[in-house]
mmCIF file of C-alpha atoms in Angstrom:
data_model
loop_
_atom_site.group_PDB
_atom_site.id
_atom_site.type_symbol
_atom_site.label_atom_id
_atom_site.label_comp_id
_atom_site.label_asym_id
_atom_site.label_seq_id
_atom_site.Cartn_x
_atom_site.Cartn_y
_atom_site.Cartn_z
ATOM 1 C CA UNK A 544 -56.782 -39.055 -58.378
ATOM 2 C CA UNK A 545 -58.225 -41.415 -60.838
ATOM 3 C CA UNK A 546 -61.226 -43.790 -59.926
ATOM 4 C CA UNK A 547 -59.155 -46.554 -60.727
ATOM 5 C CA UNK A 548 -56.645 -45.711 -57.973
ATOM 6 C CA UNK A 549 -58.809 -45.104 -55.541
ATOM 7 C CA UNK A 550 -60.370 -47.919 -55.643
ATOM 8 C CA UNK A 551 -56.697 -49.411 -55.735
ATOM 9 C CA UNK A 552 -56.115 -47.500 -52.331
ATOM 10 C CA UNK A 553 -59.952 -48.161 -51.284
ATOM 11 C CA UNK A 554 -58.753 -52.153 -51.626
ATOM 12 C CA UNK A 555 -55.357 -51.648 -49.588
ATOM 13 C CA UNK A 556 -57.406 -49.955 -46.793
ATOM 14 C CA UNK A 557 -59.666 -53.059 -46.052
ATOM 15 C CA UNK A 558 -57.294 -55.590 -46.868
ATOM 16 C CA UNK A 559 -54.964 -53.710 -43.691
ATOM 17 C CA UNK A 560 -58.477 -54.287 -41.793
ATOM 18 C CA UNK A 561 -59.282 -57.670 -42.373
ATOM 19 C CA UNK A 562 -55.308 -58.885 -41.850
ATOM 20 C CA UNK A 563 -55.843 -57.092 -38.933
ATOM 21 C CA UNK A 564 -58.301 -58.808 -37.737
ATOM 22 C CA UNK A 565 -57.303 -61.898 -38.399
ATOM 23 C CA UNK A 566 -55.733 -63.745 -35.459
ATOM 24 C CA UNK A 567 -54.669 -66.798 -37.790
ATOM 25 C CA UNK A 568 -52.007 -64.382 -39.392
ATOM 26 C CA UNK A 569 -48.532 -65.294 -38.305
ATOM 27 C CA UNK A 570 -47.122 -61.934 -36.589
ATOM 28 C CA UNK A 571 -43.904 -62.338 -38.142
ATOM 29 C CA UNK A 572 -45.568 -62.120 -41.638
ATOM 30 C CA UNK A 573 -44.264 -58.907 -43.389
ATOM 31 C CA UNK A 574 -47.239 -56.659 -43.910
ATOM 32 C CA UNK A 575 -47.822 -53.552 -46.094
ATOM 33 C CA UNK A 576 -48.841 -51.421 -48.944
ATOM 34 C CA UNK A 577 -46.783 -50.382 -52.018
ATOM 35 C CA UNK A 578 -47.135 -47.665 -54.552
ATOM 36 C CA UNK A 579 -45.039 -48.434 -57.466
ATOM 37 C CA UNK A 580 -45.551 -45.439 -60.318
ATOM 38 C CA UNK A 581 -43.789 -44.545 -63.469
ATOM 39 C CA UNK A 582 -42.451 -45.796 -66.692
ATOM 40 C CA UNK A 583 -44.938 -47.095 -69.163
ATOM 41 C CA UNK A 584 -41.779 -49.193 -70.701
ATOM 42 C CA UNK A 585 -41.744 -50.985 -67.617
ATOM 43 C CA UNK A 586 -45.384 -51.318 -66.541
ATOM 44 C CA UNK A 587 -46.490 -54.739 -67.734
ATOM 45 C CA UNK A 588 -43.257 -55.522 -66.289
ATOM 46 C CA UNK A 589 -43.863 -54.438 -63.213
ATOM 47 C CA UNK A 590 -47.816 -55.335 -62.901
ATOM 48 C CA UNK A 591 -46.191 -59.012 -63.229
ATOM 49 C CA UNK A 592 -43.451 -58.936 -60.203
ATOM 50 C CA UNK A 593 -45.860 -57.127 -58.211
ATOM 51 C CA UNK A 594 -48.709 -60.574 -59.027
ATOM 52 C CA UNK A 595 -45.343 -63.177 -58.133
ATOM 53 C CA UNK A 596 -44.376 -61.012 -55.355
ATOM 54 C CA UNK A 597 -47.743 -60.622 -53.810
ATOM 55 C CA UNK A 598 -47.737 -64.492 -54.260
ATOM 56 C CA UNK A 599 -44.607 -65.128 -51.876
ATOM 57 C CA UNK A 600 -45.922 -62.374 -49.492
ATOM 58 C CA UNK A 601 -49.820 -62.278 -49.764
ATOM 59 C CA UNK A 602 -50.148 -59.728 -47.172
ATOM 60 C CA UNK A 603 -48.329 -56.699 -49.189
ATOM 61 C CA UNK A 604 -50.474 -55.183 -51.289
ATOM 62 C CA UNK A 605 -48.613 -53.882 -54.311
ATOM 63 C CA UNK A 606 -50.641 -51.053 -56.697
ATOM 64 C CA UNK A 607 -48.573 -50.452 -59.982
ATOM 65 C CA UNK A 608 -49.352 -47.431 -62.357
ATOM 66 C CA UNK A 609 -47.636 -46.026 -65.366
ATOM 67 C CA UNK A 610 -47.782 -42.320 -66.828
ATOM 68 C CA UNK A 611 -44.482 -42.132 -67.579
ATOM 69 C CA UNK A 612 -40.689 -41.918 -66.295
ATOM 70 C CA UNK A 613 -40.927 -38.295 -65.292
ATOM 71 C CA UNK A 614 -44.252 -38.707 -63.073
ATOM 72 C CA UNK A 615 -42.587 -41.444 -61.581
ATOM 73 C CA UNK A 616 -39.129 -39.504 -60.830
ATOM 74 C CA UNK A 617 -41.889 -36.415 -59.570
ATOM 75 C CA UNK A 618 -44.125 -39.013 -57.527
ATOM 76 C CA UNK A 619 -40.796 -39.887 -55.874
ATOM 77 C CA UNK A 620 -39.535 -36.227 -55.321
ATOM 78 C CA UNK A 621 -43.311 -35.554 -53.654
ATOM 79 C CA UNK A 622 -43.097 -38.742 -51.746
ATOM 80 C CA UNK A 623 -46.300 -40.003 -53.154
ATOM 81 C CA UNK A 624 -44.978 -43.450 -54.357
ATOM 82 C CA UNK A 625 -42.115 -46.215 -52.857
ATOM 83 C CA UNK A 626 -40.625 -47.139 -55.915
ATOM 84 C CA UNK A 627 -40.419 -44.922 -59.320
ATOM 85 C CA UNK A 628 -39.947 -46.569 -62.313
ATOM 86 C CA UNK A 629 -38.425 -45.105 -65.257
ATOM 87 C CA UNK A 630 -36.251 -46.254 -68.476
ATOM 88 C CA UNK A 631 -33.885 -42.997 -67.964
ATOM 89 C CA UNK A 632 -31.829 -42.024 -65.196
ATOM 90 C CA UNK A 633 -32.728 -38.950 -62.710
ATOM 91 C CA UNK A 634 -31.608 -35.730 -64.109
ATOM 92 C CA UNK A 635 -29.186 -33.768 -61.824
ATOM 93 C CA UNK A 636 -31.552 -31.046 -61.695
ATOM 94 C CA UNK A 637 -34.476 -33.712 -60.372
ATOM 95 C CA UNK A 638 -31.809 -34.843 -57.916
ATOM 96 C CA UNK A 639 -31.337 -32.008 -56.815
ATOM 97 C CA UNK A 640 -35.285 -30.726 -56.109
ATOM 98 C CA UNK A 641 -35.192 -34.521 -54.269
ATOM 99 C CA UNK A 642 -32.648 -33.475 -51.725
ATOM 100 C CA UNK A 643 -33.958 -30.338 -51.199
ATOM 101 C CA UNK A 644 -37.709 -32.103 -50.353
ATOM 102 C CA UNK A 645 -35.716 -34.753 -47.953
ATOM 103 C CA UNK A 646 -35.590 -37.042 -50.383
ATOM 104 C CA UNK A 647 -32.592 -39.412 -51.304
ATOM 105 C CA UNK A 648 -33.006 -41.050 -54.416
ATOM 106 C CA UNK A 649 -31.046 -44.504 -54.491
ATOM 107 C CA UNK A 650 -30.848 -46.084 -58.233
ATOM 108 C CA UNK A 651 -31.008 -49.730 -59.173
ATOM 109 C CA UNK A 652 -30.482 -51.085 -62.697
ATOM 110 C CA UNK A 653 -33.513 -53.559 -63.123
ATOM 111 C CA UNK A 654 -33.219 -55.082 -66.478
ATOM 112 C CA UNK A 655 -31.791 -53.583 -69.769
ATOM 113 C CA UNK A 656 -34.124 -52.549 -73.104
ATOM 114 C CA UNK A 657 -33.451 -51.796 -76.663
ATOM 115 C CA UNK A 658 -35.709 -48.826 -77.959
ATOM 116 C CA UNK A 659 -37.132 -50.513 -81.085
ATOM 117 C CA UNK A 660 -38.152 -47.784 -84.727
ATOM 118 C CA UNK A 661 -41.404 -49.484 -85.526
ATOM 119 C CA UNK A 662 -43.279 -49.099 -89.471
ATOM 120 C CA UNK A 663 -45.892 -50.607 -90.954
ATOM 121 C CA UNK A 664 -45.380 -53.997 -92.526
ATOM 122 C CA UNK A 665 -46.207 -52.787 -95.963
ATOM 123 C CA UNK A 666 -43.866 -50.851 -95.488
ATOM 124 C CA UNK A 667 -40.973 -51.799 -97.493
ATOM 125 C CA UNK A 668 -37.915 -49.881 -95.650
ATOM 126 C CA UNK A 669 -35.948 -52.534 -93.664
ATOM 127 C CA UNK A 670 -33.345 -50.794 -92.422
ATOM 128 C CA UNK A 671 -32.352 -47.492 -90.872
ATOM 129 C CA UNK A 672 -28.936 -45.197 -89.793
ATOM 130 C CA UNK A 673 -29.228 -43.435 -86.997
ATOM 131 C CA UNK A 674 -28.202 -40.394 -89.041
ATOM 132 C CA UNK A 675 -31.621 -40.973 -91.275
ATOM 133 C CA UNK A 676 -33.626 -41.820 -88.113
ATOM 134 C CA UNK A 677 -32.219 -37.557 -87.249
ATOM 135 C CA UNK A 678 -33.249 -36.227 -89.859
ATOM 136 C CA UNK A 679 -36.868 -38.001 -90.479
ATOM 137 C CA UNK A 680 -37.519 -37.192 -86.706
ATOM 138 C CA UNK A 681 -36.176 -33.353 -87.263
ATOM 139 C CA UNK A 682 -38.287 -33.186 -90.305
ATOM 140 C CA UNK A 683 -35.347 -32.696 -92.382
ATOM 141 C CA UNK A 684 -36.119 -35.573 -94.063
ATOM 142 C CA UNK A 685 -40.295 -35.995 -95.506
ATOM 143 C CA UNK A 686 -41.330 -38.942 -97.480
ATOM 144 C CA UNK A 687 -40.273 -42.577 -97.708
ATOM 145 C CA UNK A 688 -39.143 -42.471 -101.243
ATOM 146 C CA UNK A 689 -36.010 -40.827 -99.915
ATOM 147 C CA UNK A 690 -34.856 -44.490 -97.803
ATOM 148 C CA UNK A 691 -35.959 -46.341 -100.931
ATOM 149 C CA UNK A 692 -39.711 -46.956 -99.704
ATOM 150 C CA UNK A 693 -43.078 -45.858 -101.492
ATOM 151 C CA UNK A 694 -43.757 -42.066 -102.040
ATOM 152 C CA UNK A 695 -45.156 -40.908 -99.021
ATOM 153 C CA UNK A 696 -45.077 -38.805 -96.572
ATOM 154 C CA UNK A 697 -43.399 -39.560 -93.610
ATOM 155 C CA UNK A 698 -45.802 -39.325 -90.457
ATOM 156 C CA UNK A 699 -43.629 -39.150 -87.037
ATOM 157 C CA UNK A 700 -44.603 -40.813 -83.872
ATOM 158 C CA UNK A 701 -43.263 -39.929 -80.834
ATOM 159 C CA UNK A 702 -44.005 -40.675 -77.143
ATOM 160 C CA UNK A 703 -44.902 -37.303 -74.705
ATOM 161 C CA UNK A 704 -42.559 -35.727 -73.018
ATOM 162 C CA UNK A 705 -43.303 -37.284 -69.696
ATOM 163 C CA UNK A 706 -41.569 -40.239 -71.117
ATOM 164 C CA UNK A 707 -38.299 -41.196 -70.497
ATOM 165 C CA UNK A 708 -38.090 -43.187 -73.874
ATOM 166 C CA UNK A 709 -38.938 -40.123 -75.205
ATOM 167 C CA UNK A 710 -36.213 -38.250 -73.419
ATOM 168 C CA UNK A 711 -33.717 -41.075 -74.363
ATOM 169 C CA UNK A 712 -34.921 -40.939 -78.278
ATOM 170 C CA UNK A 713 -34.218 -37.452 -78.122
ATOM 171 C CA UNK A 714 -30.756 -37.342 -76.611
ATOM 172 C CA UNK A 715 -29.524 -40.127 -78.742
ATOM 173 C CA UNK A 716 -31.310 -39.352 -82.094
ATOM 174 C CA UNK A 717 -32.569 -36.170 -82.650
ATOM 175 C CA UNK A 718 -29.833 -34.189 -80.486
ATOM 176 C CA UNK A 719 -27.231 -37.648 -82.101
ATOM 177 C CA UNK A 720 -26.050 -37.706 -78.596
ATOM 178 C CA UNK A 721 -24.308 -34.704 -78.695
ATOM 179 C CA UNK A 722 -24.549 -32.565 -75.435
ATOM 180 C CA UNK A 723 -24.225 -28.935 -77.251
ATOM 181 C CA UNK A 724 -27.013 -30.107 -79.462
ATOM 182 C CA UNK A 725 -30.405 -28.267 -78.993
ATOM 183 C CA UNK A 726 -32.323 -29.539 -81.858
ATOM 184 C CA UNK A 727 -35.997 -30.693 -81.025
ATOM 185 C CA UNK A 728 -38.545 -33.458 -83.061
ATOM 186 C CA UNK A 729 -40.290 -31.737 -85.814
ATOM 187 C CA UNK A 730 -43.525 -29.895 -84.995
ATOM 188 C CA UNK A 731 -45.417 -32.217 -87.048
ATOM 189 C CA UNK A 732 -44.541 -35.238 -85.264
ATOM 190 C CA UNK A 733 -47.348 -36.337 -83.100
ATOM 191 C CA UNK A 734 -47.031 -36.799 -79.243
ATOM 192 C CA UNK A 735 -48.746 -40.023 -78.353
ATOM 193 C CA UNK A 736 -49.456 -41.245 -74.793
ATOM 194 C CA UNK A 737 -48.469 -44.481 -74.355
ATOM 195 C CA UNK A 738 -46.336 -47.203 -76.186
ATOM 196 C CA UNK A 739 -49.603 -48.939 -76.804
ATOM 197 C CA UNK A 740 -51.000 -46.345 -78.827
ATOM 198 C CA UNK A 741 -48.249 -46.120 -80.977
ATOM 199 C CA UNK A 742 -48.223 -49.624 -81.992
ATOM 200 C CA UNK A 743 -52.531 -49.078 -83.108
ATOM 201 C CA UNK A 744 -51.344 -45.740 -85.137
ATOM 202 C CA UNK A 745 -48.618 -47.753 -87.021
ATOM 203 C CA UNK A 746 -50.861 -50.328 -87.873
ATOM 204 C CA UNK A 747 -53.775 -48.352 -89.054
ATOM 205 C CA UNK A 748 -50.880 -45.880 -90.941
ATOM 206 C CA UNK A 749 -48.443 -47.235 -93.438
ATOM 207 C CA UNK A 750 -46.598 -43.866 -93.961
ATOM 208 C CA UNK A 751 -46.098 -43.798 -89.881
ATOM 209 C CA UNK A 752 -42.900 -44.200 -88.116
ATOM 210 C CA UNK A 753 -42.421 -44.802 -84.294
ATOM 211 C CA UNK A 754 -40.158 -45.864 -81.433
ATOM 212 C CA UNK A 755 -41.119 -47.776 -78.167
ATOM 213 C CA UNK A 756 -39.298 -50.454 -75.945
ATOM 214 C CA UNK A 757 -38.861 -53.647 -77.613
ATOM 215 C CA UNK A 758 -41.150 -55.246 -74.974
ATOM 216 C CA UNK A 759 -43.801 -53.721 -76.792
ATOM 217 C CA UNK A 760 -42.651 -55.389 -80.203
ATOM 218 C CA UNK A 761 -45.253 -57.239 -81.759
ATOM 219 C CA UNK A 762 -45.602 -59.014 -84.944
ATOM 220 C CA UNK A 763 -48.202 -56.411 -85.943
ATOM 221 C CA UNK A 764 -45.956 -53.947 -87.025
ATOM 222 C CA UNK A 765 -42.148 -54.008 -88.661
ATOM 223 C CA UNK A 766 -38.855 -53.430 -86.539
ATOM 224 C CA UNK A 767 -36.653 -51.492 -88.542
ATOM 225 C CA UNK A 768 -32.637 -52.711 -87.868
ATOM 226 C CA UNK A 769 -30.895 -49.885 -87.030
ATOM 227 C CA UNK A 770 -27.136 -48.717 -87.612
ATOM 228 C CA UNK A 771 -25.183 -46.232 -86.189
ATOM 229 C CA UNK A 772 -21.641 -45.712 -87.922
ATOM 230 C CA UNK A 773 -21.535 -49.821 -88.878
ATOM 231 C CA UNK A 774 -23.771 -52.475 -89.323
ATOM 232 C CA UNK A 775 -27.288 -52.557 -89.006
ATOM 233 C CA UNK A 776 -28.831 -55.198 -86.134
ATOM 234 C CA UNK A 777 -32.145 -55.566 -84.927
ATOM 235 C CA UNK A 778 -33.674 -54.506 -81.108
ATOM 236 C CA UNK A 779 -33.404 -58.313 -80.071
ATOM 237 C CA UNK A 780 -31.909 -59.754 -76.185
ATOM 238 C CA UNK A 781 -29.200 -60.779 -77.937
ATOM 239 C CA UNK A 782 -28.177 -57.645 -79.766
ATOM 240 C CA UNK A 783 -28.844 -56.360 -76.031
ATOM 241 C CA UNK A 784 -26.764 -58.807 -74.041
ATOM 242 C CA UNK A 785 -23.637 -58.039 -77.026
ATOM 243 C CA UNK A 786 -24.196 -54.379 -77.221
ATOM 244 C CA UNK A 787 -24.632 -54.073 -81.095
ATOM 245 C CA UNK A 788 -27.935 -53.007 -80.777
ATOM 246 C CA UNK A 789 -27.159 -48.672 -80.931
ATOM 247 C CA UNK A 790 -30.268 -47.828 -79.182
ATOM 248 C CA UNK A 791 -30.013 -50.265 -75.966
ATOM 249 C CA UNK A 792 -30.244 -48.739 -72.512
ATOM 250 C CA UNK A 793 -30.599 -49.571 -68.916
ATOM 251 C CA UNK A 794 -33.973 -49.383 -66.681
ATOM 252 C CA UNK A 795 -34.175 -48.621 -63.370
ATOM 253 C CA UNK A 796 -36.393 -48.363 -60.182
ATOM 254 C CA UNK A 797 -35.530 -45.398 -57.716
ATOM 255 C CA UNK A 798 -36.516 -45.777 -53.705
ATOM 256 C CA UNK A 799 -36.266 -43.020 -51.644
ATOM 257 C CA UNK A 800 -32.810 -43.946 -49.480
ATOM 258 C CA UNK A 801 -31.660 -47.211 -49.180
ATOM 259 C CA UNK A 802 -34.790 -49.340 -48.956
ATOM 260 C CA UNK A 803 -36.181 -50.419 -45.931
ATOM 261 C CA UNK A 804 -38.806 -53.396 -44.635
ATOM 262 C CA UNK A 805 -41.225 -54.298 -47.804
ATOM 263 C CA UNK A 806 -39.663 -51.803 -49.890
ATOM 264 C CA UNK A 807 -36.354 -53.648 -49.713
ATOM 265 C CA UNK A 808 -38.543 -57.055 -50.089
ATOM 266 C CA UNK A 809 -39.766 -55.712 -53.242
ATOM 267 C CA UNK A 810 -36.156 -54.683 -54.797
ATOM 268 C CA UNK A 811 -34.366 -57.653 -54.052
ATOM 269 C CA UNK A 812 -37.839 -59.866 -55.512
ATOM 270 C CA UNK A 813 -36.911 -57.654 -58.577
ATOM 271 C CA UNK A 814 -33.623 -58.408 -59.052
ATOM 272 C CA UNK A 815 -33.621 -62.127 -57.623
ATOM 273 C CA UNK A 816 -34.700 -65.265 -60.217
ATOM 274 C CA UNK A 817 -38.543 -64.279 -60.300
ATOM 275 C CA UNK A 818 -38.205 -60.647 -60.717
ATOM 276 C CA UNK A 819 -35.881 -61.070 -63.076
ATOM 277 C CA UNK A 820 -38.368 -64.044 -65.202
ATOM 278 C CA UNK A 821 -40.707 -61.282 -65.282
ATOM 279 C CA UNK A 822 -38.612 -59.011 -67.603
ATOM 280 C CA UNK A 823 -37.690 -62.010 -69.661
ATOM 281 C CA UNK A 824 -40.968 -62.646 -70.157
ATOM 282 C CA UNK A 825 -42.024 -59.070 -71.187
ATOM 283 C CA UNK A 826 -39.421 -59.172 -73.322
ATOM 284 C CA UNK A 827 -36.181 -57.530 -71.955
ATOM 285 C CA UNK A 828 -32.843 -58.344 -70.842
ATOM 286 C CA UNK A 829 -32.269 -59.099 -66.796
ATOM 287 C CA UNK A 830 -29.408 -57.661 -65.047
ATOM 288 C CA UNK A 831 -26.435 -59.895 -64.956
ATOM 289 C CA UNK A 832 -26.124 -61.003 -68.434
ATOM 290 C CA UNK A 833 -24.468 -57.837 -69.558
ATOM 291 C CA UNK A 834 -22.415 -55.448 -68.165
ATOM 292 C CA UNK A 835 -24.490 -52.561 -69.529
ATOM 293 C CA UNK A 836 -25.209 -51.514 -72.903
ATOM 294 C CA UNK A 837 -24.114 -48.244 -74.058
ATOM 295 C CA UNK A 838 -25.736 -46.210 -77.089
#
């Protein structure tokens, strides 16, 4: 356990004690601790519904940590957390370990995200198939000059395998979404722990190329538009919302069972009007104004 979550837990332990002693405190005020952990797509997100829900119900003390989709989804199977976040859905196989363990996973779509291809802004590729997003990422494909950019090498970026963007990236672009496909990223493509980081190694790279939610799209690097079998559009809400977008994809918070008490206060905060501001304002689309993207 980290130093910074214990002192997260450390905090939840005497703010139970001083409610508690408190005789001002209406009794009918909901009271509790949550342990939100998982996708590091989603974690500014979520570190922002968890400061406006705390706001509406200051006596719920909300910790949220990232690490990534699959130590969510495992937090959740080894009932260490409330909610899991995680910008893939559960596995069968994870479902399955759940049940076994006595625990139920129930799925809600939070918000919707494009998964942005990031370069360098001296870069000068603009745009990007699919099919050439394979074989860079296979390592089939080696220096820019091939996509009409400078002549060198191509350096790969790639979230770890904890990550469900990575999982996603892999499905739909390395493996081009076939099930019977087996192929992995390249060996030389370099595993990277958080979205964050990838942004800093684009910047200080011009021959890298990454991927990352397009909440963590800044003007600091270059979104590539993307195509896949048609025209080329770029990871923007509105590409989102209309589905052009090729690499767009749902998000989603997992409780174990239907959620009860503060857990249920916290998913329906999510997915009311100031849960769903939040994502808006971290840069993704809220549930409701699309039916669902597909890739």
């Amino acid at each position: 356990m980290g130093v910074r979550l214990k002192a997260t837990l450390i905090i939840a332990t005497m703010s139970f004690f001083i409610i508690g002693c408190r005789e001002d405190v209406d009794p009918n005020e909901p009271v509790g601790f949550l342990q939100i952990k998982g996708s590091d797509t989603i974690v500014n997100a979520a570190q922002k519904i968890a400061e406006e829900f705390m706001k509406d119900y200051p006596h719920i003390f909300v910790a949220v940590t990232g690490g990534g989709s699959g130590v969510g989804i495992a937090s959740l199977i080894n009932k260490t957390c409330d909610v899991a976040t995680a910008s893939r859905e559960m596995k069968p196989k994870e479902k399955e370990i759940a049940e076994k363990r006595g625990v139920f996973p129930k799925e809600f779509v939070v918000a919707y995200d494009g998964v942005a291809v990031i370069v360098n802004k001296n870069n000068p590729v603009e745009r990007i198939a699919i099919e050439d997003l394979h074989k860079i990422f296979t390592g089939k494909a080696t220096n820019w000059k091939e996509f009409g950019g400078k002549d060198l090498g191509i350096v790969t970026l790639s979230r770890e395998v904890s990550s469900g963007t990575h999982i996603y990236f892999k499905e739909e672009v390395v493996q081009l979404g076939k099930k019977d496909n087996r192929e992995e990223f390249s060996p030389q493509t370099l595993l990277l722990t958080s979205s964050q980081t990838i942004v800093e190694e684009v910047v200080a790279n011009e021959s890298a190329i990454g991927y990352l939610g397009m909440g963590y799209v800044f003007d600091r690097t270059k979104p590539l538009l993307v195509a896949k079998g048609g025209d080329f559009y770029p990871p923007d809400v509105n590409n989102v919302i209309k589905k052009t977008y090729p690499l767009s994809r749902p998000l989603y918070f997992y409780t174990n069972g239907q959620p009860q008490g503060v857990i249920k206060l916290f998913i329906d905060f999510t997915l009311g009007p100031k849960g769903q501001q939040q994502f808006i304002e971290t840069g993704f689309v809220p549930v409701g104004t699309t039916s669902g993207p597909t890739s």
